[in-house]
Amino acid sequence: MGERGRTQRGAAATRAVRAGIGVDEGHRAVVPPLHLSANFVFDAPGVCGTYDYSRTANPTRDLLAEAVADAEGGAGAVITATGMAAVTVVTHLLRPGDVLLAPHDCYGGCHRLFSAESRRVGFDVVFLDQGSEESFEVARGLRPRIVWLESPSNPLLRVTDLARWSALAREAGALSVADNTFLSPANQRPLDLGADLVVHSTTKFINGHSDVVGGAVVAKDAARAEELAWWANCLGLTGSPFDAYLTLRGLRTLHARSAVHERNALAVVELLTRHPAVARVHHPSLPGHPGHEVARRQQNGWGSLVSFELAGGRATIDPFLEALRHFTLAESLGGVESLVAHPATMTHASMDAEARRVAGIGDGLLRLSVGIEEGADLVADLEHALERVKEAACVAV
Ligand SMILES: *Cc1c(COP(=O)(O)O)cnc(C)c1O
């Protein structure tokens, strides 16, 4: 990251910490209060203040929307009940006959939603390998309405050139939408790279404590943000005030957490790349990783998702997991606590074995969400578990 990136990130960190602090006029509370009220008092029939009903707008949720929009450098944001609700709002910009281009390895829930909605609504969804030159040429010819982007990908952390694909969208008169869940605005700002919209599962890094399910759409343009807010209210997809309160609390520490996540992830990558029980490591920081040079350019940080293949394959997965103490076996990611997932039987179990093979998701693959525990503890824990499977492999031989 250059000097400019560092300054920009520092300013964003300060604004995230200070969002809504010390502005309460009711009781001069330092921390903005939580407004749970479903409805607001009218002055006279048909005459109300800023708020009337909390599905439409709520002060606590608005504060989070402003803070998330600010973190991404957007003009406005819509806060939704889940990440998938955020994706749903965006798909409502599509009309019958439109073309949606999406990465073939996008988040599984998005793949399912796009496929089901394309059949119901009558738009076309075309899934492409956005890492291939051939796909880029094909995409140009398809006259898309929306170009969906997600980088890095799940679980192999392949990096897509967001600026290049956003430019393709712009030339085609399409909207580019980047799912920035895996890096968060602390590590990547797609709007700065030319995207029109950013989508988040705030469930992950933005809330960061694995205790809220939520989502957000950020728009570069204020009119677009209003259009999306109209749809979110119409469809009833807006998030609860309580969830917004917790998520804003999480966002305040996003930048500080990200620095520890990254430091720990790099220490874990260093261990995994030198350990003989590991066949392969996937992380954007590694020279030779698909898109490493692009990541160096477009990301402000490497991110804390790390995937790797155990040399002993499926047979060594169970003993390895049993030996771990500081990594919990669970789906999801981005919380303060470290997690480990086995994509073939967990996050990617709905793909058949052949589709997983084509996608490069082997039975020996594990995905780590590296948390903010003491880095040395995480490294020691993994090293201990790797030594166990190394011994097991030796005994078997
Ligand atoms: C989790 C996730 C989603 C969906 O978000 P939910 O909050 O689970 O609805 C979308 N995209 C990505 C990349 C995710 O990781």
Short mmCIF file of C-alpha atoms and ligand atoms in Angstrom, two decimals:
data_model
loop_
_atom_site.label_atom_id
_atom_site.label_comp_id
_atom_site.label_asym_id
_atom_site.label_seq_id
_atom_site.Cartn_x
_atom_site.Cartn_y
_atom_site.Cartn_z
CA MET A 1 0.00 0.00 0.00
CA GLY A 2 1.35 3.44 -0.92
CA GLU A 3 1.45 6.56 1.24
CA ARG A 4 -1.83 7.78 -0.22
CA GLY A 5 -3.54 4.47 0.54
CA ARG A 6 -2.26 4.58 4.13
CA THR A 7 -3.49 8.12 4.69
CA GLN A 8 -6.87 7.34 3.17
CA ARG A 9 -7.23 4.19 5.26
CA GLY A 10 -6.22 6.07 8.41
CA ALA A 11 -8.84 8.76 7.79
CA ALA A 12 -11.48 6.09 7.13
CA ALA A 13 -10.53 4.30 10.37
CA THR A 14 -10.95 7.52 12.35
CA ARG A 15 -14.36 8.25 10.83
CA ALA A 16 -15.54 4.66 11.50
CA VAL A 17 -14.60 4.96 15.20
CA ARG A 18 -16.26 8.38 15.50
CA ALA A 19 -19.48 7.66 13.57
CA GLY A 20 -22.34 9.30 15.50
CA ILE A 21 -20.23 9.88 18.63
CA GLY A 22 -21.27 12.86 20.78
CA VAL A 23 -24.14 14.05 18.57
CA ASP A 24 -27.14 12.89 20.66
CA GLU A 25 -29.34 15.89 21.41
CA GLY A 26 -31.83 14.07 23.67
CA HIS A 27 -29.54 13.28 26.64
CA ARG A 28 -26.09 14.17 25.25
CA ALA A 29 -25.13 10.49 25.24
CA VAL A 30 -21.61 9.91 23.91
CA VAL A 31 -22.61 6.68 22.16
CA PRO A 32 -25.64 7.13 19.89
CA PRO A 33 -28.75 5.53 21.42
CA LEU A 34 -30.52 2.47 20.03
CA HIS A 35 -33.95 3.37 18.63
CA LEU A 36 -36.00 0.18 18.71
CA SER A 37 -39.32 1.94 18.15
CA ALA A 38 -41.30 0.54 15.22
CA ASN A 39 -43.12 3.85 14.68
CA PHE A 40 -42.74 7.60 15.25
CA VAL A 41 -45.18 10.32 16.41
CA PHE A 42 -46.93 12.48 13.81
CA ASP A 43 -47.38 16.23 14.51
CA ALA A 44 -50.72 16.25 12.71
CA PRO A 45 -52.49 13.98 10.21
CA GLY A 46 -50.05 13.45 7.36
CA VAL A 47 -47.34 15.53 9.05
CA CYS A 48 -44.34 13.70 10.52
CA GLY A 49 -40.65 14.34 11.14
CA THR A 50 -37.78 12.54 9.41
CA TYR A 51 -39.14 9.16 10.52
CA ASP A 52 -42.56 7.54 10.43
CA TYR A 53 -42.09 3.75 10.34
CA SER A 54 -38.96 1.67 10.97
CA ARG A 55 -39.20 -0.64 7.95
CA THR A 56 -38.85 2.46 5.78
CA ALA A 57 -36.25 4.30 7.85
CA ASN A 58 -34.87 4.18 11.37
CA PRO A 59 -32.30 6.49 13.02
CA THR A 60 -30.05 3.68 14.30
CA ARG A 61 -30.04 1.94 10.93
CA ASP A 62 -29.43 5.25 9.13
CA LEU A 63 -26.36 5.87 11.25
CA LEU A 64 -24.92 2.49 10.23
CA ALA A 65 -25.81 3.15 6.57
CA GLU A 66 -23.92 6.44 6.65
CA ALA A 67 -20.89 4.85 8.31
CA VAL A 68 -20.74 1.90 5.88
CA ALA A 69 -21.20 4.22 2.88
CA ASP A 70 -18.41 6.40 4.21
CA ALA A 71 -16.08 3.41 4.76
CA GLU A 72 -16.58 2.36 1.11
CA GLY A 73 -16.41 5.90 -0.27
CA GLY A 74 -20.02 5.77 -1.53
CA ALA A 75 -22.82 8.37 -1.61
CA GLY A 76 -25.30 6.21 0.29
CA ALA A 77 -26.08 2.71 1.54
CA VAL A 78 -29.00 0.43 2.27
CA ILE A 79 -28.77 -1.80 5.34
CA THR A 80 -30.50 -5.14 4.90
CA ALA A 81 -31.46 -8.03 7.16
CA THR A 82 -28.89 -10.41 5.62
CA GLY A 83 -26.19 -10.38 2.98
CA MET A 84 -28.52 -12.30 0.66
CA ALA A 85 -31.18 -9.60 1.16
CA ALA A 86 -28.60 -7.07 -0.09
CA VAL A 87 -27.98 -9.25 -3.17
CA THR A 88 -31.76 -9.59 -3.64
CA VAL A 89 -32.24 -5.82 -3.65
CA VAL A 90 -29.64 -5.48 -6.41
CA THR A 91 -31.21 -8.25 -8.53
CA HIS A 92 -34.40 -6.12 -8.57
CA LEU A 93 -32.62 -3.74 -10.94
CA LEU A 94 -32.82 -6.51 -13.59
CA ARG A 95 -35.69 -6.77 -16.08
CA PRO A 96 -36.77 -9.63 -18.34
CA GLY A 97 -34.29 -10.09 -21.18
CA ASP A 98 -31.40 -8.44 -19.31
CA VAL A 99 -28.05 -10.21 -19.02
CA LEU A 100 -26.31 -10.69 -15.67
CA LEU A 101 -22.66 -11.74 -15.86
CA ALA A 102 -21.38 -13.44 -12.72
CA PRO A 103 -18.22 -15.30 -11.72
CA HIS A 104 -18.59 -19.09 -11.99
CA ASP A 105 -17.07 -19.40 -8.50
CA CYS A 106 -19.19 -16.68 -6.82
CA TYR A 107 -20.60 -17.20 -3.31
CA GLY A 108 -22.87 -20.29 -3.43
CA GLY A 109 -25.93 -18.40 -2.16
CA CYS A 110 -25.52 -15.85 -4.98
CA HIS A 111 -25.16 -18.63 -7.56
CA ARG A 112 -28.41 -20.18 -6.29
CA LEU A 113 -30.29 -16.85 -6.15
CA PHE A 114 -29.17 -15.71 -9.62
CA SER A 115 -30.12 -19.08 -11.15
CA ALA A 116 -33.55 -19.20 -9.46
CA GLU A 117 -34.38 -15.54 -10.14
CA SER A 118 -33.28 -15.72 -13.77
CA ARG A 119 -35.81 -18.53 -14.32
CA ARG A 120 -38.57 -16.70 -12.42
CA VAL A 121 -38.03 -13.18 -13.79
CA GLY A 122 -36.74 -14.06 -17.24
CA PHE A 123 -33.28 -12.47 -17.26
CA ASP A 124 -30.24 -14.41 -18.43
CA VAL A 125 -27.43 -15.23 -16.06
CA VAL A 126 -24.08 -16.17 -17.60
CA PHE A 127 -21.45 -17.59 -15.27
CA LEU A 128 -17.88 -16.93 -16.42
CA ASP A 129 -14.33 -17.59 -15.28
CA GLN A 130 -13.37 -13.95 -14.77
CA GLY A 131 -9.71 -14.90 -14.57
CA SER A 132 -9.61 -15.96 -18.24
CA GLU A 133 -8.87 -13.69 -21.23
CA GLU A 134 -11.28 -15.68 -23.37
CA SER A 135 -14.14 -14.94 -20.93
CA PHE A 136 -13.28 -11.26 -21.03
CA GLU A 137 -13.72 -11.25 -24.83
CA VAL A 138 -16.95 -13.27 -24.57
CA ALA A 139 -18.26 -10.84 -21.93
CA ARG A 140 -17.77 -7.86 -24.23
CA GLY A 141 -20.09 -9.42 -26.78
CA LEU A 142 -22.91 -10.16 -24.32
CA ARG A 143 -24.22 -6.63 -23.67
CA PRO A 144 -24.71 -7.17 -19.94
CA ARG A 145 -26.95 -5.04 -17.70
CA ILE A 146 -25.07 -6.04 -14.52
CA VAL A 147 -21.52 -7.35 -14.14
CA TRP A 148 -21.19 -9.11 -10.78
CA LEU A 149 -17.71 -9.26 -9.26
CA GLU A 150 -16.29 -10.97 -6.20
CA SER A 151 -12.64 -10.86 -5.25
CA PRO A 152 -10.96 -12.77 -3.76
CA SER A 153 -13.07 -15.85 -4.45
CA ASN A 154 -14.21 -18.54 -2.07
CA PRO A 155 -12.45 -20.82 -1.09
CA LEU A 156 -9.40 -20.59 -3.38
CA LEU A 157 -8.98 -16.80 -3.03
CA ARG A 158 -8.46 -16.21 -6.74
CA VAL A 159 -8.16 -12.49 -7.45
CA THR A 160 -10.22 -10.76 -10.16
CA ASP A 161 -9.12 -7.45 -11.70
CA LEU A 162 -11.97 -5.22 -10.46
CA ALA A 163 -10.86 -2.09 -12.37
CA ARG A 164 -10.68 -3.96 -15.67
CA TRP A 165 -14.08 -5.64 -15.30
CA SER A 166 -15.70 -2.42 -14.04
CA ALA A 167 -14.38 -0.64 -17.14
CA LEU A 168 -15.87 -3.38 -19.33
CA ALA A 169 -19.22 -2.86 -17.57
CA ARG A 170 -19.04 0.91 -18.08
CA GLU A 171 -18.32 0.52 -21.81
CA ALA A 172 -21.32 -1.80 -22.12
CA GLY A 173 -23.57 0.65 -20.23
CA ALA A 174 -23.87 -1.93 -17.44
CA LEU A 175 -23.61 -1.58 -13.67
CA SER A 176 -20.67 -3.23 -11.96
CA VAL A 177 -21.38 -4.69 -8.54
CA ALA A 178 -18.59 -5.96 -6.28
CA ASP A 179 -19.21 -8.33 -3.38
CA ASN A 180 -16.52 -7.02 -0.99
CA THR A 181 -17.37 -9.34 1.92
CA PHE A 182 -14.04 -11.21 1.96
CA LEU A 183 -11.83 -8.14 2.36
CA SER A 184 -14.07 -5.39 3.82
CA PRO A 185 -13.47 -1.69 3.07
CA ALA A 186 -10.40 -1.79 5.33
CA ASN A 187 -8.60 -3.88 2.69
CA GLN A 188 -10.28 -3.03 -0.60
CA ARG A 189 -12.53 -0.24 -1.92
CA PRO A 190 -14.17 -1.33 -5.19
CA LEU A 191 -15.88 2.05 -5.79
CA ASP A 192 -12.41 3.65 -6.01
CA LEU A 193 -11.59 1.03 -8.67
CA GLY A 194 -14.60 1.97 -10.80
CA ALA A 195 -17.42 -0.23 -9.44
CA ASP A 196 -20.92 1.28 -9.18
CA LEU A 197 -22.16 -0.75 -6.23
CA VAL A 198 -20.62 -2.70 -3.38
CA VAL A 199 -22.44 -5.52 -1.61
CA HIS A 200 -21.59 -6.86 1.84
CA SER A 201 -22.56 -9.65 4.09
CA THR A 202 -21.96 -7.53 7.22
CA THR A 203 -22.28 -10.85 9.06
CA LYS A 204 -18.59 -11.29 8.30
CA PHE A 205 -15.83 -8.67 8.83
CA ILE A 206 -17.93 -5.52 9.23
CA ASN A 207 -19.80 -6.75 12.29
CA GLY A 208 -16.84 -9.00 12.98
CA HIS A 209 -18.06 -10.82 16.09
CA SER A 210 -20.19 -13.63 14.58
CA ASP A 211 -23.27 -12.48 16.49
CA VAL A 212 -25.31 -10.69 13.79
CA VAL A 213 -26.54 -11.73 10.35
CA GLY A 214 -26.83 -8.66 8.13
CA GLY A 215 -26.06 -7.03 4.81
CA ALA A 216 -25.45 -3.76 3.02
CA VAL A 217 -25.43 -2.29 -0.49
CA VAL A 218 -23.36 0.84 -1.03
CA ALA A 219 -23.89 3.01 -4.12
CA LYS A 220 -21.39 5.40 -5.64
CA ASP A 221 -24.29 7.55 -6.79
CA ALA A 222 -26.95 9.08 -4.48
CA ALA A 223 -29.85 8.54 -6.90
CA ARG A 224 -28.97 4.85 -7.18
CA ALA A 225 -28.83 4.57 -3.37
CA GLU A 226 -32.36 6.02 -3.21
CA GLU A 227 -33.64 3.61 -5.83
CA LEU A 228 -32.21 0.69 -3.84
CA ALA A 229 -33.68 2.06 -0.58
CA TRP A 230 -37.07 2.22 -2.32
CA TRP A 231 -36.79 -1.46 -3.25
CA ALA A 232 -35.54 -2.51 0.21
CA ASN A 233 -38.58 -0.83 1.81
CA CYS A 234 -40.98 -2.16 -0.83
CA LEU A 235 -39.73 -5.73 -0.47
CA GLY A 236 -39.35 -5.51 3.32
CA LEU A 237 -35.64 -6.41 3.34
CA THR A 238 -34.30 -3.71 5.66
CA GLY A 239 -32.30 -4.71 8.76
CA SER A 240 -33.43 -4.48 12.37
CA PRO A 241 -32.33 -1.50 14.52
CA PHE A 242 -30.81 -3.81 17.13
CA ASP A 243 -28.66 -5.55 14.50
CA ALA A 244 -27.67 -2.13 13.12
CA TYR A 245 -26.60 -1.03 16.60
CA LEU A 246 -24.36 -4.08 17.06
CA THR A 247 -22.98 -3.82 13.54
CA LEU A 248 -22.01 -0.16 14.01
CA ARG A 249 -20.27 -1.19 17.22
CA GLY A 250 -18.38 -3.79 15.18
CA LEU A 251 -17.54 -1.33 12.40
CA ARG A 252 -15.85 1.01 14.87
CA THR A 253 -13.06 -1.57 15.37
CA LEU A 254 -12.92 -2.89 11.79
CA HIS A 255 -9.64 -1.21 10.84
CA ALA A 256 -7.93 -2.10 14.13
CA ARG A 257 -9.13 -5.70 13.89
CA SER A 258 -8.05 -5.96 10.25
CA ALA A 259 -4.46 -5.14 11.11
CA VAL A 260 -4.29 -8.01 13.64
CA HIS A 261 -6.19 -10.40 11.32
CA GLU A 262 -3.63 -9.70 8.59
CA ARG A 263 -0.57 -10.03 10.82
CA ASN A 264 -1.82 -13.38 12.08
CA ALA A 265 -2.78 -14.59 8.60
CA LEU A 266 0.71 -13.84 7.27
CA ALA A 267 2.28 -15.77 10.17
CA VAL A 268 -0.03 -18.70 9.42
CA VAL A 269 0.84 -18.56 5.69
CA GLU A 270 4.54 -18.59 6.59
CA LEU A 271 4.08 -21.78 8.64
CA LEU A 272 1.89 -23.54 6.07
CA THR A 273 4.19 -22.81 3.11
CA ARG A 274 7.19 -24.40 4.86
CA HIS A 275 5.49 -27.41 6.49
CA PRO A 276 5.91 -30.80 4.76
CA ALA A 277 2.40 -31.96 5.76
CA VAL A 278 0.93 -29.18 3.55
CA ALA A 279 0.74 -29.71 -0.23
CA ARG A 280 -0.44 -26.27 -1.30
CA VAL A 281 -1.34 -22.88 0.18
CA HIS A 282 -3.79 -20.39 -1.32
CA HIS A 283 -3.38 -16.76 -0.25
CA PRO A 284 -3.19 -13.57 -2.35
CA SER A 285 0.08 -12.57 -0.62
CA LEU A 286 1.96 -15.47 -2.20
CA PRO A 287 3.93 -14.71 -5.38
CA GLY A 288 2.59 -17.17 -7.95
CA HIS A 289 -0.94 -17.08 -6.52
CA PRO A 290 -3.50 -16.38 -9.30
CA GLY A 291 -3.84 -12.60 -9.42
CA HIS A 292 -1.07 -11.85 -6.88
CA GLU A 293 0.10 -8.83 -8.91
CA VAL A 294 -3.47 -7.56 -9.30
CA ALA A 295 -4.03 -7.98 -5.56
CA ARG A 296 -0.89 -5.98 -4.86
CA ARG A 297 -2.38 -3.15 -6.90
CA GLN A 298 -6.05 -3.23 -5.94
CA GLN A 299 -5.99 -4.33 -2.28
CA ASN A 300 -4.88 -2.33 0.75
CA GLY A 301 -4.29 -5.55 2.67
CA TRP A 302 -3.94 -9.26 1.92
CA GLY A 303 -6.95 -10.46 3.88
CA SER A 304 -7.17 -13.16 6.53
CA LEU A 305 -8.80 -16.05 4.71
CA VAL A 306 -6.23 -18.75 3.99
CA SER A 307 -6.89 -22.07 2.27
CA PHE A 308 -4.53 -25.03 2.09
CA GLU A 309 -4.37 -28.66 1.09
CA LEU A 310 -3.15 -31.32 3.46
CA ALA A 311 -0.60 -33.56 1.72
CA GLY A 312 -2.27 -36.64 3.26
CA GLY A 313 -5.64 -35.77 1.65
CA ARG A 314 -9.07 -36.61 3.11
CA ALA A 315 -7.67 -39.30 5.47
CA THR A 316 -5.72 -36.70 7.44
CA ILE A 317 -8.54 -34.13 7.76
CA ASP A 318 -10.21 -35.65 10.84
CA PRO A 319 -7.06 -36.21 12.92
CA PHE A 320 -5.84 -32.72 11.96
CA LEU A 321 -9.09 -31.07 13.04
CA GLU A 322 -9.23 -33.09 16.26
CA ALA A 323 -5.76 -31.88 17.21
CA LEU A 324 -6.69 -28.17 16.84
CA ARG A 325 -7.61 -26.18 19.94
CA HIS A 326 -7.86 -22.58 18.74
CA PHE A 327 -9.71 -23.07 15.43
CA THR A 328 -13.41 -23.91 15.67
CA LEU A 329 -14.94 -26.12 12.97
CA ALA A 330 -17.67 -23.89 11.53
CA GLU A 331 -18.86 -22.09 8.40
CA SER A 332 -18.82 -18.30 8.04
CA LEU A 333 -15.78 -16.07 8.47
CA GLY A 334 -14.52 -12.67 9.49
CA GLY A 335 -15.16 -12.88 13.23
CA VAL A 336 -12.58 -12.20 15.92
CA GLU A 337 -12.39 -15.95 16.58
CA SER A 338 -10.43 -18.29 14.32
CA LEU A 339 -12.44 -20.83 12.34
CA VAL A 340 -11.64 -23.77 10.11
CA ALA A 341 -13.97 -25.18 7.44
CA HIS A 342 -13.81 -28.22 5.17
CA PRO A 343 -15.32 -26.82 1.94
CA ALA A 344 -15.99 -30.21 0.28
CA THR A 345 -18.38 -31.29 3.06
CA MET A 346 -19.47 -27.90 4.40
CA THR A 347 -19.63 -24.62 2.41
CA HIS A 348 -19.42 -26.33 -1.00
CA ALA A 349 -21.25 -29.61 -0.24
CA SER A 350 -24.14 -28.67 -2.57
CA MET A 351 -21.77 -28.88 -5.56
CA ASP A 352 -21.38 -32.44 -6.88
CA ALA A 353 -17.96 -34.10 -6.72
CA GLU A 354 -17.23 -33.47 -10.41
CA ALA A 355 -18.11 -29.76 -10.17
CA ARG A 356 -15.85 -29.48 -7.11
CA ARG A 357 -13.03 -31.22 -8.99
CA VAL A 358 -13.37 -28.78 -11.92
CA ALA A 359 -13.43 -25.84 -9.48
CA GLY A 360 -10.24 -27.14 -7.81
CA ILE A 361 -11.88 -27.87 -4.44
CA GLY A 362 -10.24 -31.11 -3.31
CA ASP A 363 -11.20 -33.37 -0.38
CA GLY A 364 -7.97 -32.40 1.39
CA LEU A 365 -8.70 -28.66 1.22
CA LEU A 366 -9.29 -26.63 4.39
CA ARG A 367 -10.22 -22.94 4.70
CA LEU A 368 -9.11 -20.89 7.68
CA SER A 369 -10.65 -17.64 8.84
CA VAL A 370 -7.71 -16.39 10.87
CA GLY A 371 -8.88 -14.46 13.92
CA ILE A 372 -7.30 -11.93 16.25
CA GLU A 373 -6.08 -14.24 18.99
CA GLU A 374 -2.35 -14.06 19.83
CA GLY A 375 -0.66 -14.96 16.54
CA ALA A 376 1.97 -17.19 18.16
CA ASP A 377 -0.81 -19.27 19.76
CA LEU A 378 -2.49 -19.82 16.39
CA VAL A 379 0.77 -20.79 14.70
CA ALA A 380 1.72 -23.17 17.53
CA ASP A 381 -1.73 -24.76 17.41
CA LEU A 382 -1.56 -25.38 13.66
CA GLU A 383 2.02 -26.61 13.87
CA HIS A 384 1.09 -29.10 16.58
CA ALA A 385 -1.83 -30.42 14.49
CA LEU A 386 0.34 -30.64 11.36
CA GLU A 387 2.99 -32.61 13.29
CA ARG A 388 0.24 -35.02 14.39
CA VAL A 389 -0.83 -35.75 10.81
CA LYS A 390 2.78 -35.99 9.69
CA GLU A 391 3.28 -38.71 12.29
CA ALA A 392 0.00 -40.38 11.27
CA ALA A 393 1.15 -40.37 7.62
CA CYS A 394 4.49 -41.93 8.66
CA VAL A 395 2.77 -44.65 10.73
CA ALA A 396 0.48 -45.46 7.80
CA VAL A 397 3.49 -45.90 5.49
C1 LIG B 1 -21.86 -14.88 3.62
C2 LIG B 1 -21.75 -14.29 2.27
C3 LIG B 1 -22.87 -13.82 1.58
C4 LIG B 1 -24.28 -13.95 2.13
O1 LIG B 1 -24.47 -13.25 3.30
P1 LIG B 1 -25.47 -13.68 4.49
O2 LIG B 1 -25.24 -12.64 5.51
O3 LIG B 1 -25.10 -15.06 4.91
O4 LIG B 1 -26.86 -13.66 3.91
C5 LIG B 1 -22.68 -13.23 0.34
N1 LIG B 1 -21.45 -13.14 -0.22
C6 LIG B 1 -20.36 -13.61 0.41
C7 LIG B 1 -19.02 -13.49 -0.25
C8 LIG B 1 -20.47 -14.20 1.67
O5 LIG B 1 -19.36 -14.68 2.28
#
